[in-house]
Amino acid sequence: MAHTFGVDLRGIIDLLSHHLYSSPRVYARELLQNAVDAITARRALQPDAPGEVVIEPVGSSGGTLRISDTGIGLTEREVHDLLSTLGRTSKRDDLGFARQGFLGQFGVGLLSAFLVAERIRLVSRSARGGPAVRWTADAAGNYEVEVDETARAEIGTTIELVPHRDSEHWLERDVVKALVTEYGELLPVTVRIGDEVVTHGELPWTEDALAYGEKVLGVRPFDAIPVEVPTVGLKGVAYVLPSGVHPGARQSHRVYLKRMLVGDSIEGLLPEWAYFVRCVVDSTSLRPTASREALYQDETLLAVREELGRQVRDWLVRLDATDPDRTRALLDAHHLGIKSLARVDDEMLRLVERWLPFETTDGPQSLRQFRRKHGVIAHVPDVDEFRQLAPVAHAQGMGLVNAGYAYDAEIMERLVELDGPTAARRVAPSEVLAALGDPDPELERTLRERLAQAGDVLERHDCEAVPRDFDPGSLPALLVTNVEAERKRDAQQVGEQADPLWAELLGSLVESSSGASQRLVLNCRNPLVRRLAQLTDPALVELTVESLYVHALLQARRPMRPKDTAALNRSFLELLDRAVGGRKG
C-alpha cells in the first residue's frame, strides 16, 4: 500500500531558521523575490504591465506588515500547487514559474515569512483571469483557501504578515526600510515603503565608481577596475584597496543576482592572490546556494574566478606600462599578493623585478637595479642570516639580497627558469667566509693557541673557531651554521630514537659529513679579539671565548638552547665578578 510523506511545517520552519538562513531578516528578501518574480512573469504575458511593489510596515497597517505587487497573481489551483505544497518544482515550471529568469522559486520563499509571522494572509488575482483567491495559513501548518468575489479587483498579490509576539520589531518601519533598501535598492522595479521610493534606476557604480566604492568599503579605493563576464551576465567593479591587508584575510565581495543582493561577504569570486581586491558585481546566471546567501561552488564560479583574476592582472600590467609612480605605491601596499602572482605569471614577475624594492647590502632597491650593478642576484634565503652577513659582505664589496620573506625564494627560482642560471643564485655563508682575508700569521698563531685552551668551551657548544681578517672592525665575531654537520647531528638524534634499520640508513646518508655544527669566525681587526690573543689566564681565555660565542649567537638572532642561556648568565656574572674584584688575566 502506497503512502504519502507528511510534512511538519513547524519542523520546516525550525530548519529554515536554525540551519538554512543566517537570520530572520531574510524574510524581507524572500518576499521581495516573490514579488519581483511575479512581476517578471506578468511582463512575459503583458510586456507593458506595471512593475511596482508597495510595502506598508507595522504602524501604518494596523499591527501587520502588508506587501503588494502588480505581478501575475495566482488562480485557485495555483494557490494550492504553489503555496501549500513543498518541493513541487516541476509543477511550478509547468505553471509558468520556471526558475530561469527568476530570482527564486516562486512560492517557496513565502515559508520564510513564518520566521517572523504567526499567521500569513494572502489575496491574489491572476492576470490569466478568474476571481480573487484568499489564502490564510498559520505556523502550525493549517491553511484555508477560498474564492473571494468581493476582494480587490486589481491584478496582483497582497500579503499580510501577523507577527509573532516576540518578532514585532522585524516588521517595524525602520527595520523594514533598512532591510528592503539593503536587499532591493537596485531592483529593476519600483519598490515603495509607503510613499517613499527606495529603488534606483541605474547601477550606482556606473555613475561614479570610486565614490560608490568609498561608500561600500568605508575608505576611498586605490582604483576601480571595470569587470565583465558576458557568459554569466556579470558586470561590476573590482576595487583595489588603498592599504595592505593580511593575505589570510577573508575576501568579502558584494554580489547581486538580477539586482537582488545575495550578500556583501561573498567569498570565492577572485583567486586567493587577489586578496587586496574587493568586487561589487551583478550577475544574471551565477548560482546561489539554497539559502541564497552565498554562491554555489561549481564550474561556472571557477570560470568566473579565473576570468576576473585575469582582468585584475591585466589592469596591473597596464598600470605598470602607464603610471610607474602609482605602480610603486601599489607594490608598497600590496606586495605580497603581487609577489604571489609573480610565481606563476611572467608579466607579474617582470613587474616585481622592475619595481618592488628588496632588502640588499646596497640598501633597498629593485632586483633589476641590483642585477644591473652586480650581474647576478646573489641571495640569502634566511632573514637573520642575511642581517648577520650583510655588513661583512658589504665591507668586502659583495652584493647580497635578502630572500627570506614570503615568496622571495620562489621568485628567484622563476628568474632562473626564465633567464638562465646566471640570473640568480643562492649564497651559502661559507662563500662569504671564503672572501674574508687571512690574519697576520703571528696573530693567527697566537689566537689558535688561545682557542685550543678554550677547546672544552667550543666543544660544549658544538662549535669550531677560526680567525679571519675583515671589515667592519667593530664586529668581533660571526656565528655561521655548518649545514652538513647540522644535518648529521639531526640525523643522529633521530637515529637514536628509531629502529636499527632506519638508524643504519640515516647513518649511511650522513656518514660523509664531519665537523662541528657551528663555526665561530673571529675578526682579527676587532680590539676584543686582539685582546684575547694577549690573555694568559686559561680561565679568562675560556670566559672570553664563551662571551664571544654568546654575543655572536645573539647577533645572529638564533633561538637559544638551555645551555646557551646558561652560558650567557655564566659569562656575564663571571665578567662582572672579575670587574668588581679587579682580577686581571
XYZ file of C-alpha atoms in Angstrom:
585
model
C 0.000 0.000 0.000
C 1.434 3.363 -1.025
C 1.645 6.264 1.407
C 2.431 9.955 1.037
C 5.110 11.680 3.048
C 3.754 14.060 5.658
C 5.465 17.391 6.283
C 5.679 19.024 9.687
C 5.576 22.743 8.937
C 6.954 23.660 12.368
C 9.905 21.361 11.684
C 10.452 23.010 8.306
C 10.363 26.459 9.901
C 12.876 25.326 12.522
C 15.102 24.001 9.724
C 14.906 27.323 7.882
C 15.591 29.464 10.927
C 18.379 27.435 12.535
C 20.133 25.672 9.658
C 19.424 27.363 6.317
C 19.062 31.089 6.864
C 21.533 33.068 8.944
C 18.880 35.381 10.392
C 15.110 36.063 10.298
C 15.984 39.236 8.368
C 15.968 37.218 5.124
C 12.158 37.152 5.172
C 12.230 40.644 3.592
C 14.424 39.426 0.738
C 12.248 36.364 0.098
C 9.056 38.437 -0.070
C 10.770 40.874 -2.429
C 11.945 37.968 -4.591
C 8.425 36.593 -4.834
C 7.046 39.996 -5.778
C 9.699 40.664 -8.435
C 9.310 37.164 -9.895
C 5.551 37.698 -10.116
C 6.111 40.978 -11.983
C 8.617 39.250 -14.297
C 6.073 36.501 -15.044
C 3.334 39.029 -15.804
C 5.545 41.044 -18.146
C 6.246 37.849 -20.075
C 2.489 37.854 -20.863
C 1.971 41.620 -20.887
C 5.232 43.470 -21.682
C 3.745 46.854 -20.787
C 2.384 45.689 -17.410
C 3.254 47.919 -14.406
C 6.057 46.873 -12.108
C 5.589 48.125 -8.566
C 5.905 46.751 -5.051
C 4.381 48.646 -2.129
C 5.256 47.772 1.462
C 3.328 49.020 4.485
C 5.160 48.168 7.717
C 3.692 47.706 11.179
C 2.307 51.010 12.420
C 0.806 52.027 9.122
C -1.210 48.857 8.562
C -2.795 48.144 11.924
C -0.271 45.786 13.514
C 0.572 43.801 10.371
C 3.057 44.156 7.559
C 1.483 44.359 4.116
C 3.328 43.906 0.809
C 1.512 44.319 -2.518
C 2.770 43.752 -6.037
C 1.462 44.215 -9.575
C 2.629 40.763 -10.594
C 0.928 37.937 -12.445
C -1.178 36.836 -9.474
C -2.459 33.331 -8.736
C -5.511 31.284 -9.566
C -7.148 28.980 -7.026
C -5.367 25.927 -8.493
C -2.010 27.740 -8.447
C -2.501 28.704 -4.819
C -2.869 25.030 -3.914
C 0.048 23.947 -6.092
C 2.475 26.751 -5.269
C 1.770 27.929 -1.743
C 0.559 24.812 0.018
C 2.857 22.118 -1.369
C 6.584 21.767 -0.703
C 9.087 20.558 -3.284
C 6.825 20.708 -6.361
C 9.430 22.339 -8.573
C 8.231 20.607 -11.752
C 4.680 21.786 -11.104
C 5.921 25.367 -10.747
C 7.665 25.082 -14.083
C 4.503 23.684 -15.717
C 2.530 26.653 -14.413
C 4.926 29.161 -15.932
C 7.186 29.847 -12.947
C 10.324 28.162 -14.286
C 13.419 29.330 -12.455
C 15.277 30.685 -15.471
C 14.829 34.454 -15.472
C 13.514 34.467 -11.909
C 15.250 35.311 -8.652
C 13.957 32.297 -6.749
C 11.374 29.548 -6.890
C 8.087 31.385 -6.627
C 6.133 30.433 -3.526
C 8.887 28.582 -1.672
C 10.287 31.792 -0.185
C 6.948 32.583 1.403
C 7.695 29.964 4.050
C 10.495 32.200 5.344
C 7.799 34.660 6.452
C 6.957 32.197 9.223
C 10.345 33.084 10.746
C 8.710 36.309 11.957
C 4.963 35.733 11.432
C 2.428 33.666 13.316
C -0.128 33.971 10.518
C 0.011 34.853 6.811
C -2.933 36.181 4.807
C -2.738 36.415 1.017
C -5.168 37.789 -1.542
C -4.340 37.360 -5.240
C -5.981 37.872 -8.629
C -4.424 36.240 -11.689
C -3.628 38.030 -14.931
C -4.915 34.887 -16.665
C -8.405 35.643 -15.422
C -10.721 34.367 -12.732
C -11.799 35.710 -9.332
C -9.591 36.738 -6.476
C -8.370 33.981 -4.150
C -7.807 34.297 -0.429
C -5.223 32.038 1.282
C -4.712 32.015 5.030
C -2.098 29.906 6.850
C -0.621 29.657 10.326
C 2.698 28.418 11.679
C 1.093 25.186 12.882
C 0.665 24.045 9.266
C -3.044 24.778 8.789
C -4.308 26.717 5.786
C -7.561 27.722 4.126
C -8.253 28.671 0.532
C -11.421 30.439 -0.608
C -12.560 32.300 -3.674
C -13.470 35.869 -2.811
C -15.547 37.710 -5.431
C -15.575 40.823 -3.253
C -11.810 41.132 -2.874
C -9.649 43.672 -4.730
C -10.122 43.737 -8.470
C -6.558 44.702 -9.420
C -4.287 42.022 -10.828
C -1.504 41.084 -8.439
C -0.979 39.874 -4.907
C -1.188 41.338 -1.408
C 0.395 39.538 1.546
C -0.202 40.409 5.198
C 2.018 39.140 7.999
C 0.761 38.926 11.569
C 3.934 38.859 13.706
C 4.909 36.501 16.476
C 4.673 38.061 19.906
C 8.473 38.420 20.091
C 9.019 39.370 16.428
C 7.127 42.666 16.097
C 10.395 44.612 15.756
C 11.216 42.811 12.492
C 8.089 44.335 10.918
C 8.512 47.908 12.137
C 9.101 50.678 9.621
C 12.762 51.491 10.346
C 13.812 47.834 10.264
C 11.738 47.039 7.174
C 13.083 50.070 5.320
C 16.686 49.131 6.150
C 16.191 45.512 5.035
C 14.316 46.348 1.841
C 16.860 49.027 0.901
C 19.790 46.694 1.556
C 18.400 43.791 -0.445
C 16.390 45.542 -3.114
C 17.657 49.066 -3.793
C 18.965 48.011 -7.231
C 15.889 46.064 -8.373
C 14.556 46.983 -11.828
C 11.060 47.628 -10.433
C 9.692 50.405 -8.253
C 9.700 49.492 -4.555
C 7.966 51.815 -2.092
C 7.912 51.933 1.671
C 4.613 53.778 1.990
C 5.140 56.784 -0.277
C 8.954 56.636 -0.284
C 10.702 55.015 -3.266
C 13.786 53.052 -2.169
C 14.961 51.691 -5.539
C 17.391 53.294 -8.023
C 17.053 53.419 -11.761
C 20.714 52.672 -12.555
C 23.511 50.641 -11.074
C 25.246 53.189 -8.802
C 28.805 52.172 -9.666
C 28.253 53.154 -13.316
C 27.945 56.827 -12.332
C 30.971 57.361 -10.061
C 32.705 54.073 -9.314
C 35.236 55.495 -6.851
C 32.603 57.375 -4.855
C 30.423 54.273 -4.668
C 33.442 52.210 -3.645
C 34.163 54.640 -0.814
C 30.549 54.268 0.332
C 30.699 50.451 0.270
C 34.242 49.981 1.639
C 34.299 52.882 4.075
C 37.543 54.141 2.534
C 38.376 55.572 -0.886
C 39.779 52.764 -3.105
C 43.187 52.907 -4.720
C 41.453 52.318 -8.057
C 38.262 50.933 -9.588
C 38.597 48.278 -12.302
C 35.527 47.682 -14.522
C 34.959 43.931 -14.808
C 32.644 41.957 -17.067
C 31.957 38.299 -17.810
C 29.292 38.221 -20.554
C 28.761 34.446 -20.400
C 27.116 34.792 -16.968
C 25.755 38.295 -17.468
C 28.202 39.681 -14.916
C 29.096 43.365 -14.721
C 30.615 45.344 -11.914
C 33.717 46.856 -10.402
C 36.797 45.393 -8.744
C 38.080 47.804 -6.103
C 41.768 47.809 -5.228
C 42.141 48.513 -1.515
C 44.297 51.529 -0.660
C 46.347 49.867 2.071
C 47.734 46.463 2.823
C 45.599 43.649 4.175
C 46.736 40.306 5.545
C 46.975 37.601 2.848
C 44.875 35.336 5.054
C 42.060 37.874 5.305
C 38.703 36.692 4.009
C 37.655 38.032 0.641
C 34.314 39.771 1.105
C 32.616 40.700 -2.138
C 29.236 42.354 -2.677
C 27.236 40.264 -5.128
C 23.828 40.899 -6.697
C 21.808 38.344 -8.633
C 19.484 40.002 -11.126
C 19.955 43.129 -8.970
C 18.852 41.425 -5.760
C 21.569 41.395 -3.113
C 22.960 37.930 -2.420
C 25.347 39.211 0.251
C 28.165 41.628 0.987
C 30.559 38.998 2.370
C 30.580 36.555 -0.542
C 33.771 34.521 -0.921
C 35.363 32.726 -3.851
C 34.811 35.351 -6.537
C 38.532 36.073 -7.042
C 41.715 33.973 -6.871
C 43.423 33.843 -3.482
C 46.327 36.001 -4.655
C 43.914 38.910 -5.270
C 43.193 39.287 -1.548
C 43.703 43.072 -1.857
C 40.740 43.448 -4.254
C 37.025 43.661 -3.387
C 34.307 43.301 -6.006
C 30.811 44.692 -6.383
C 29.069 42.824 -9.205
C 25.657 41.963 -10.586
C 25.076 38.710 -12.476
C 22.170 37.050 -14.196
C 23.443 33.478 -14.158
C 25.600 32.752 -11.117
C 24.019 30.059 -8.988
C 23.217 30.854 -5.347
C 23.104 28.283 -2.584
C 19.794 27.094 -1.148
C 19.772 29.939 1.382
C 20.662 32.429 -1.390
C 23.245 33.941 0.954
C 26.335 32.589 -0.860
C 27.388 31.347 -4.298
C 27.399 27.694 -5.252
C 30.929 26.411 -5.816
C 30.520 24.943 -9.294
C 32.440 25.024 -12.575
C 30.738 28.276 -13.577
C 32.037 30.060 -10.498
C 35.516 28.619 -11.090
C 35.479 30.017 -14.643
C 34.283 33.405 -13.391
C 37.023 33.433 -10.749
C 39.682 32.745 -13.363
C 38.352 35.415 -15.727
C 38.059 38.091 -13.049
C 41.584 37.255 -11.879
C 42.810 37.698 -15.451
C 41.161 41.118 -15.694
C 42.744 42.285 -12.430
C 46.100 41.007 -13.628
C 45.708 42.846 -16.982
C 44.984 46.038 -15.060
C 48.251 45.577 -13.162
C 50.135 45.200 -16.444
C 48.540 48.360 -17.872
C 49.319 50.303 -14.706
C 52.950 49.201 -14.917
C 53.159 50.442 -18.502
C 51.431 53.799 -17.992
C 51.968 55.028 -14.441
C 55.222 53.952 -12.723
C 54.636 56.102 -9.631
C 51.256 54.513 -8.903
C 52.752 51.102 -9.615
C 55.339 51.680 -6.900
C 52.644 52.847 -4.498
C 50.564 49.766 -5.248
C 53.514 47.447 -4.684
C 54.309 49.151 -1.392
C 50.766 48.427 -0.178
C 50.138 45.000 -1.713
C 53.496 43.435 -2.460
C 52.608 40.028 -1.007
C 49.660 39.427 -3.344
C 51.578 40.595 -6.388
C 54.626 38.518 -5.416
C 52.338 35.517 -5.047
C 51.053 36.062 -8.586
C 54.600 36.582 -9.873
C 55.397 32.964 -9.001
C 53.179 31.766 -11.860
C 52.805 34.773 -14.168
C 55.728 36.033 -16.253
C 54.479 39.600 -16.672
C 53.870 39.954 -12.952
C 57.370 38.600 -12.382
C 58.793 41.365 -14.579
C 56.706 43.936 -12.722
C 58.127 42.726 -9.402
C 61.641 42.656 -10.852
C 61.347 46.265 -12.060
C 59.573 47.977 -9.191
C 59.451 46.029 -5.947
C 62.229 47.061 -3.525
C 64.150 44.224 -1.900
C 66.455 44.459 1.098
C 70.054 44.336 -0.160
C 73.558 45.103 1.059
C 73.325 48.292 -1.050
C 70.080 49.348 0.631
C 66.503 48.893 -0.657
C 66.420 48.529 -4.428
C 64.704 46.559 -7.156
C 66.079 43.279 -8.459
C 66.692 44.885 -11.830
C 68.812 47.646 -10.251
C 70.749 45.097 -8.229
C 71.239 42.898 -11.268
C 72.474 45.819 -13.327
C 75.202 46.529 -10.759
C 76.229 43.023 -9.696
C 75.324 40.908 -12.722
C 73.807 38.081 -10.727
C 71.296 38.182 -7.885
C 73.198 36.534 -5.042
C 70.609 35.905 -2.357
C 70.369 34.501 1.157
C 67.115 32.648 1.981
C 67.059 33.482 5.693
C 66.360 36.933 7.141
C 68.546 36.595 10.231
C 71.376 35.054 8.262
C 71.248 37.935 5.784
C 71.325 40.548 8.539
C 74.342 38.877 10.091
C 76.256 38.536 6.816
C 75.174 41.837 5.219
C 77.662 44.202 6.927
C 80.526 41.784 6.314
C 79.596 41.178 2.671
C 79.118 44.904 2.048
C 82.518 45.696 3.547
C 84.110 43.149 1.205
C 82.278 44.599 -1.833
C 79.891 41.642 -2.179
C 76.262 42.237 -3.120
C 73.591 40.176 -1.321
C 69.790 40.175 -1.492
C 67.589 39.187 1.420
C 65.303 36.468 0.026
C 63.983 35.349 3.381
C 60.471 36.778 3.116
C 57.337 35.169 1.680
C 57.630 34.081 -1.973
C 61.142 35.576 -2.408
C 62.958 32.274 -2.906
C 60.322 31.118 -5.405
C 60.692 34.363 -7.344
C 64.437 33.765 -7.568
C 63.763 30.271 -8.910
C 61.375 31.694 -11.524
C 64.010 34.194 -12.661
C 66.452 31.332 -13.161
C 63.835 29.403 -15.145
C 63.241 32.367 -17.461
C 66.698 33.954 -17.736
C 69.048 31.063 -17.086
C 71.336 30.039 -14.200
C 73.271 33.328 -14.250
C 70.181 35.317 -13.230
C 70.190 34.371 -9.539
C 71.931 32.003 -7.196
C 71.736 31.125 -3.535
C 74.766 32.141 -1.486
C 75.968 29.930 1.360
C 77.611 31.568 4.393
C 80.793 29.661 3.585
C 81.033 31.612 0.323
C 81.073 34.888 2.228
C 83.657 33.478 4.624
C 85.862 32.450 1.707
C 86.086 36.101 0.702
C 87.475 37.122 4.089
C 91.175 37.826 4.399
C 93.789 35.831 6.314
C 95.066 37.493 9.510
C 98.656 38.330 10.356
C 100.450 34.951 10.745
C 101.803 35.731 14.198
C 98.421 36.928 15.456
C 96.728 33.892 13.915
C 99.192 31.527 15.590
C 98.644 33.129 18.990
C 94.866 33.123 18.597
C 94.830 29.450 17.669
C 96.784 28.690 20.838
C 94.175 30.537 22.898
C 91.355 28.749 21.042
C 92.997 25.438 21.847
C 92.920 26.416 25.524
C 89.166 27.049 25.150
C 88.584 23.715 23.414
C 86.200 22.467 26.110
C 84.011 25.570 25.728
C 83.856 25.239 21.963
C 83.121 21.524 22.168
C 80.349 22.164 24.694
C 78.612 24.393 22.153
C 79.356 22.100 19.203
C 81.407 24.875 17.655
C 84.754 25.370 15.980
C 86.524 28.745 15.843
C 88.624 30.221 13.037
C 90.400 33.610 12.902
C 89.836 35.873 9.885
C 90.649 39.457 8.963
C 87.657 41.521 7.729
C 85.648 44.707 7.970
C 83.846 46.120 9.832
C 86.310 46.077 12.697
C 83.518 46.805 15.184
C 82.148 43.280 14.673
C 84.028 40.840 16.924
C 82.686 37.555 15.577
C 80.258 35.801 13.245
C 78.422 32.580 14.021
C 77.768 30.509 10.919
C 75.938 27.211 10.682
C 77.694 24.223 9.151
C 74.721 22.857 7.206
C 76.167 19.402 6.606
C 77.237 18.953 10.212
C 73.857 20.214 11.426
C 72.146 17.667 9.214
C 74.350 14.929 10.631
C 73.537 15.926 14.202
C 69.790 15.953 13.483
C 70.027 12.550 11.814
C 71.921 11.151 14.792
C 69.260 12.431 17.181
C 66.526 10.825 15.094
C 68.526 7.627 14.736
C 68.856 7.258 18.488
C 65.058 7.017 18.721
C 64.482 4.971 15.544
C 64.627 1.245 14.891
C 68.053 -0.213 13.921
C 67.308 -0.452 10.180
C 66.207 3.164 9.934
C 69.119 4.315 12.103
C 71.568 2.486 9.813
C 70.020 4.120 6.750
C 70.292 7.590 8.291
C 73.876 6.891 9.249
C 74.799 5.946 5.689
C 73.222 9.136 4.359
C 75.275 11.440 6.557
C 78.452 9.461 7.135
C 80.402 11.803 4.878
C 79.528 14.847 6.998
C 82.047 15.940 9.595
C 82.938 18.829 11.829
C 81.069 20.957 14.346
C 77.593 22.213 13.538
C 78.641 25.857 14.068
C 81.616 27.946 13.122
C 82.690 30.961 15.181
C 84.597 33.344 12.890
C 86.737 35.728 14.957
C 87.552 39.125 13.459
C 91.230 39.888 13.972
C 90.576 43.584 13.331
C 88.407 43.805 16.425
C 90.122 45.103 19.625
C 88.435 42.488 21.813
C 89.717 39.639 19.651
C 93.214 41.135 19.671
C 92.961 41.373 23.453
C 92.074 37.663 23.530
C 95.441 36.874 21.940
C 97.211 38.652 24.804
C 95.500 36.797 27.660
C 97.491 34.369 29.780
C 94.903 33.177 32.285
C 93.321 29.943 30.866
C 90.094 30.553 32.824
C 89.786 34.055 31.404
C 90.509 32.742 27.909
C 87.623 30.300 28.239
C 85.363 33.016 29.631
C 86.223 35.411 26.791
C 85.692 32.810 24.059
C 82.343 31.822 25.561
C 81.355 35.506 25.760
C 82.266 35.981 22.087
C 80.198 32.930 21.217
C 77.141 34.185 23.117
C 77.480 37.657 21.566
C 77.628 36.164 18.076
C 74.654 33.928 18.864
C 72.554 36.894 19.974
C 73.588 38.887 16.931
C 72.525 36.010 14.672
C 69.080 36.056 16.365
C 69.006 32.318 16.725
C 66.868 30.514 19.295
C 68.858 29.987 22.480
C 69.106 26.481 23.853
C 69.176 25.969 27.640
C 72.942 25.575 27.590
C 73.252 28.819 25.605
C 71.165 30.667 28.185
C 73.321 29.175 30.929
C 76.454 30.311 29.088
C 75.067 33.848 28.780
C 74.357 34.065 32.502
C 77.649 32.456 33.486
C 79.850 34.622 31.272
C 78.088 37.813 32.305
C 78.305 37.067 36.021
C 81.955 35.974 35.887
C 82.979 39.015 33.871
C 81.100 41.224 36.329
C 82.778 39.460 39.239
C 86.209 39.965 37.684
C 85.471 43.621 37.001
C 84.312 44.255 40.559
C 87.097 42.146 42.085
C 89.722 43.755 39.904
C 91.276 40.459 38.750
C 93.247 40.506 35.529
C 94.266 37.870 33.044
